Short mmCIF file of C-alpha atoms in Angstrom, two decimals:
data_model
loop_
_atom_site.label_atom_id
_atom_site.label_comp_id
_atom_site.label_asym_id
_atom_site.label_seq_id
_atom_site.Cartn_x
_atom_site.Cartn_y
_atom_site.Cartn_z
CA SER A 96 -27.41 -25.95 8.13
CA PHE A 97 -29.19 -22.03 7.98
CA VAL A 98 -32.15 -21.78 5.66
CA SER A 99 -34.04 -18.84 4.03
CA THR A 100 -37.10 -19.45 2.07
CA GLY A 101 -39.42 -16.19 2.53
CA ASP A 102 -39.16 -13.60 -0.53
CA SER A 103 -36.32 -11.31 0.24
CA SER A 104 -35.94 -12.64 3.87
CA ASP A 105 -31.99 -11.98 4.12
CA LEU A 106 -30.15 -14.20 6.67
CA VAL A 107 -27.96 -12.06 9.12
CA LEU A 108 -25.65 -14.23 10.81
CA ASN A 109 -23.31 -11.69 12.31
CA GLN A 110 -21.84 -12.87 15.21
CA LEU A 111 -21.50 -16.51 14.82
CA ALA A 112 -19.16 -18.90 16.84
CA VAL A 113 -18.98 -21.53 15.20
CA THR A 114 -16.12 -24.03 14.86
CA GLY A 115 -17.60 -25.93 12.67
CA ALA A 116 -19.16 -26.35 8.61
CA ILE A 117 -21.24 -24.05 7.47
CA ASP A 118 -24.11 -24.44 4.54
CA VAL A 119 -27.04 -21.72 3.71
CA THR A 120 -29.68 -21.72 1.03
CA THR A 121 -32.00 -19.13 -0.12
CA ASP A 122 -34.64 -20.20 -1.57
CA ASP A 123 -36.88 -17.33 -3.16
CA VAL A 124 -40.47 -19.35 -3.30
CA THR A 125 -41.86 -16.94 -6.45
CA VAL A 126 -40.30 -15.67 -9.03
CA ASP A 127 -39.36 -12.21 -9.09
CA ALA A 128 -36.28 -10.25 -8.43
CA ASP A 129 -36.31 -10.00 -4.71
CA PHE A 130 -33.40 -12.81 -4.36
CA ALA A 131 -32.56 -12.82 -0.63
CA ASP A 132 -28.72 -11.97 0.85
CA VAL A 133 -26.76 -13.29 3.29
CA THR A 134 -24.42 -11.90 5.74
CA LEU A 135 -21.79 -14.24 7.80
CA VAL A 136 -19.55 -13.40 10.38
CA ASN A 137 -17.64 -15.99 12.38
CA ALA A 138 -15.37 -15.81 15.29
CA THR A 139 -12.77 -17.75 13.65
CA GLY A 140 -12.99 -19.36 10.07
CA ILE A 141 -15.69 -20.36 7.66
CA GLN A 142 -16.11 -23.83 6.58
CA PHE A 143 -18.64 -24.61 3.47
CA ALA A 144 -19.87 -27.86 3.27
CA ASN A 145 -22.49 -30.18 1.63
CA THR A 146 -24.50 -27.32 -0.71
CA SER A 147 -25.20 -23.84 0.21
CA ASN A 148 -27.26 -21.98 -2.75
CA VAL A 149 -27.75 -18.07 -2.13
CA GLU A 150 -29.91 -16.64 -5.00
CA GLY A 151 -28.86 -12.75 -3.77
CA ALA A 152 -25.34 -11.77 -2.45
CA LEU A 153 -23.04 -13.37 0.13
CA THR A 154 -20.68 -11.56 2.78
CA ALA A 155 -19.16 -14.38 4.34
CA THR A 156 -15.80 -13.21 6.86
CA ALA A 157 -14.00 -15.29 8.91
CA SER A 158 -12.54 -13.41 11.82
CA THR A 159 -9.61 -14.86 12.57
CA GLY A 160 -9.47 -18.03 10.54
CA ASP A 161 -9.72 -19.35 6.80
CA ILE A 162 -12.06 -19.81 4.67
CA THR A 163 -12.26 -22.73 2.72
CA ASP A 164 -14.96 -25.62 1.29
CA ALA A 165 -15.06 -29.57 2.43
CA THR A 166 -14.08 -32.15 -0.03
CA GLY A 167 -17.27 -32.21 -2.36
CA ALA A 168 -18.73 -29.01 -1.38
CA SER A 169 -21.09 -26.69 -4.04
CA LEU A 170 -21.00 -23.02 -3.15
CA THR A 171 -23.52 -21.11 -6.43
CA VAL A 172 -23.93 -17.76 -5.56
CA THR A 173 -25.64 -15.67 -8.33
CA GLY A 174 -24.84 -12.75 -7.27
CA LEU A 175 -22.04 -11.07 -5.49
CA ALA A 176 -19.78 -13.50 -2.91
CA THR A 177 -17.75 -11.02 -0.88
CA LEU A 178 -15.47 -13.28 0.97
CA THR A 179 -13.14 -11.56 3.37
CA ALA A 180 -10.03 -14.09 5.43
CA SER A 181 -7.74 -10.67 6.77
CA GLY A 182 -4.40 -11.95 7.74
CA ASN A 183 -5.69 -15.45 6.49
CA THR A 184 -6.56 -17.39 3.63
CA ILE A 185 -9.28 -18.12 0.78
CA THR A 186 -8.81 -21.03 -0.94
CA LEU A 187 -12.50 -22.70 -2.62
CA GLY A 188 -13.26 -25.46 -5.23
CA ASP A 189 -9.63 -27.06 -5.12
CA GLN A 190 -10.92 -30.74 -4.31
CA GLY A 191 -12.79 -33.00 -6.51
CA GLY A 192 -15.93 -32.95 -6.64
CA ASP A 193 -15.95 -29.23 -5.38
CA THR A 194 -18.47 -26.69 -7.19
CA THR A 195 -18.16 -23.16 -7.22
CA ASN A 196 -20.11 -19.87 -9.16
CA PHE A 197 -20.42 -16.95 -8.16
CA GLY A 198 -21.59 -14.71 -9.98
CA SER A 199 -19.15 -11.90 -9.42
CA LEU A 200 -16.01 -12.01 -6.57
CA ASP A 201 -14.86 -9.57 -4.06
CA VAL A 202 -12.30 -11.30 -2.03
CA THR A 203 -9.54 -10.06 0.73
CA ALA A 204 -6.74 -12.37 2.58
CA THR A 205 -2.99 -12.81 2.44
CA THR A 206 -3.05 -16.04 -0.49
CA VAL A 207 -5.92 -16.99 -2.01
CA SER A 208 -6.53 -19.89 -3.98
CA ILE A 209 -10.45 -20.16 -5.66
CA THR A 210 -11.71 -22.39 -8.75
CA GLU A 211 -14.75 -21.47 -10.46
CA ASP A 212 -16.41 -23.39 -12.57
CA SER A 213 -18.08 -21.11 -14.66
CA ALA A 214 -16.64 -17.64 -15.40
CA THR A 215 -15.51 -15.45 -13.30
CA VAL A 216 -16.09 -11.70 -12.79
CA LEU A 217 -13.55 -9.94 -9.91
CA ALA A 218 -14.85 -7.15 -8.46
CA GLY A 219 -12.57 -6.50 -5.76
CA VAL A 220 -9.88 -8.51 -4.92
CA SER A 221 -6.73 -7.97 -2.12
CA ALA A 222 -4.11 -10.08 -1.81
CA THR A 223 -0.49 -10.67 -1.31
CA THR A 224 -0.75 -14.00 -3.92
CA LEU A 225 -4.08 -14.75 -5.92
CA ASN A 226 -4.56 -18.47 -7.54
CA LEU A 227 -7.72 -18.26 -10.10
CA THR A 228 -8.75 -20.84 -11.87
CA SER A 229 -12.14 -19.72 -14.49
CA ALA A 230 -13.77 -22.30 -16.59
CA ALA A 231 -14.00 -19.57 -19.01
CA GLY A 232 -13.57 -15.96 -19.26
CA ILE A 233 -11.91 -14.41 -16.23
CA THR A 234 -12.91 -10.25 -16.08
CA ASP A 235 -12.90 -7.61 -14.13
CA THR A 236 -15.45 -4.83 -12.60
CA GLY A 237 -12.88 -3.54 -10.12
CA THR A 238 -9.81 -3.08 -8.11
CA VAL A 239 -7.32 -5.93 -8.51
CA SER A 240 -4.24 -5.89 -6.17
CA VAL A 241 -2.16 -8.51 -5.43
CA SER A 242 1.41 -7.40 -4.50
CA GLY A 243 2.54 -10.91 -4.71
CA THR A 244 2.30 -13.12 -7.79
CA ALA A 245 -1.26 -13.35 -9.61
CA THR A 246 -1.27 -16.57 -11.30
CA LEU A 247 -4.52 -16.82 -13.92
CA GLN A 248 -5.63 -19.22 -14.94
CA SER A 249 -8.91 -19.21 -18.12
CA GLY A 250 -10.66 -22.62 -19.36
CA GLY A 251 -12.67 -22.96 -23.21
CA ALA A 252 -9.83 -20.62 -25.16
CA SER A 253 -11.37 -17.57 -22.87
CA ALA A 254 -9.90 -14.87 -22.75
CA ILE A 255 -8.64 -12.81 -19.44
CA ALA A 256 -8.94 -9.17 -19.55
CA LEU A 257 -8.34 -7.48 -16.17
CA ASP A 258 -8.12 -3.89 -17.62
CA VAL A 259 -9.33 -1.64 -14.70
CA GLY A 260 -7.13 1.38 -14.31
CA THR A 261 -6.47 1.23 -10.73
CA ASN A 262 -5.18 -2.38 -10.83
CA ASN A 263 -1.58 -3.08 -9.26
CA PHE A 264 0.07 -6.47 -9.64
CA GLY A 265 3.37 -7.45 -8.43
CA THR A 266 4.09 -10.30 -11.07
CA VAL A 267 1.23 -11.97 -12.88
CA VAL A 268 1.71 -15.43 -14.69
CA ILE A 269 -0.52 -16.49 -17.35
CA GLY A 270 -1.24 -20.27 -17.15
CA GLY A 271 -2.68 -22.85 -19.30
CA SER A 272 -2.57 -23.78 -23.09
CA THR A 273 -6.45 -22.63 -23.95
CA THR A 274 -5.46 -19.17 -22.52
CA THR A 275 -6.36 -17.10 -26.23
CA ASN A 276 -6.29 -13.46 -25.64
CA VAL A 277 -4.70 -11.44 -22.05
CA THR A 278 -5.43 -7.92 -21.51
CA LEU A 279 -3.54 -6.39 -18.66
CA VAL A 280 -3.88 -2.86 -16.95
CA ASP A 281 -1.46 -1.90 -14.40
CA ALA A 282 -1.31 1.70 -12.39
CA ASP A 283 2.91 1.17 -12.29
CA GLY A 284 4.86 -1.67 -13.76
CA ILE A 285 3.79 -5.19 -14.48
CA ILE A 286 6.55 -8.38 -14.09
CA LEU A 287 5.75 -11.17 -16.41
CA GLY A 288 6.70 -14.31 -14.72
CA GLY A 289 5.88 -16.83 -17.58
CA MET A 290 2.78 -17.61 -19.63
CA ASP A 291 2.10 -21.02 -21.75
CA ARG A 292 2.84 -20.18 -25.38
CA SER A 293 1.89 -23.82 -26.53
CA GLU A 294 -0.79 -22.03 -27.63
CA GLU A 295 -1.13 -18.98 -29.90
CA HIS A 296 -1.78 -16.03 -27.47
CA THR A 297 -2.63 -12.35 -28.31
CA SER A 298 -1.81 -10.43 -25.55
CA GLU A 299 -2.12 -6.58 -24.58
CA LEU A 300 -0.31 -4.93 -21.48
CA GLN A 301 -0.85 -1.44 -20.49
CA SER A 302 1.46 0.30 -17.51
CA PRO A 303 2.35 3.44 -17.35
CA CYS A 304 5.87 2.31 -16.06
CA ASN A 305 7.98 -1.15 -16.40
CA LEU A 306 6.76 -4.09 -18.29
CA VAL A 307 9.19 -6.76 -17.08
CA CYS A 308 9.44 -10.04 -18.67
#
C-alpha cells in the first residue's frame, strides 16, 4: 500500500518492480483545490487490489504486462486516469464486487475492457479492441481510436456521444436496450456491427466516407 496524506503531496513511484497487488491513496487533509496526483510505473503488470482512492490524477504504466484489478477491488480517481499497457491489455471492473469510478479516462492497450460505475468520459483511447460498459452516459473530450471493434453500452437510458472529429473506429457495436441516443463521429468510415433495438434509439452518425451497417 502507498499512502499520501499531505496537501498536494504527490506520489511518484516510477521505478517499481512489484509482482503482487498495489493500492494507492491520496488523502488531502484540508478542504481545498490542491489534490495530490499519483504516478505509477511498474516493470511488469499492475493489479489494483483492496481500495485505491486518488483525489487528483492517476498515471499508471505497466511496462511489460496487463493492468487489472483483483476481485472486489475499489478504484476511484477523481481526476484524469491515464492508463498505459502498450502491447498488453487493460481489464477493470469486470468482476463481482468491483467498484471503478474515474473523472475521465485516457487508455492505451491492445484490448481495453472497462466497466465503470458512473458516467464515462473518454479523454483518449488508443486500442485494437474496446469493451466499455458505463452505469450512465459515455462522452469524449479527446480522440478515441479503435482499429478493431468498439463495443459500447451506457446505462440508465443515458446517451452515448463520441463526437470528436478525429475519432477513428473500425467496427462499432452498441449494446444494451436502455441506450437511447447515440452520436458517433468518425474521421473516415464507420462499420456498425450491431445495435440493440429492443428500445427506441435516436442515432446520429457522421463520417466523411462510408457508413456500413
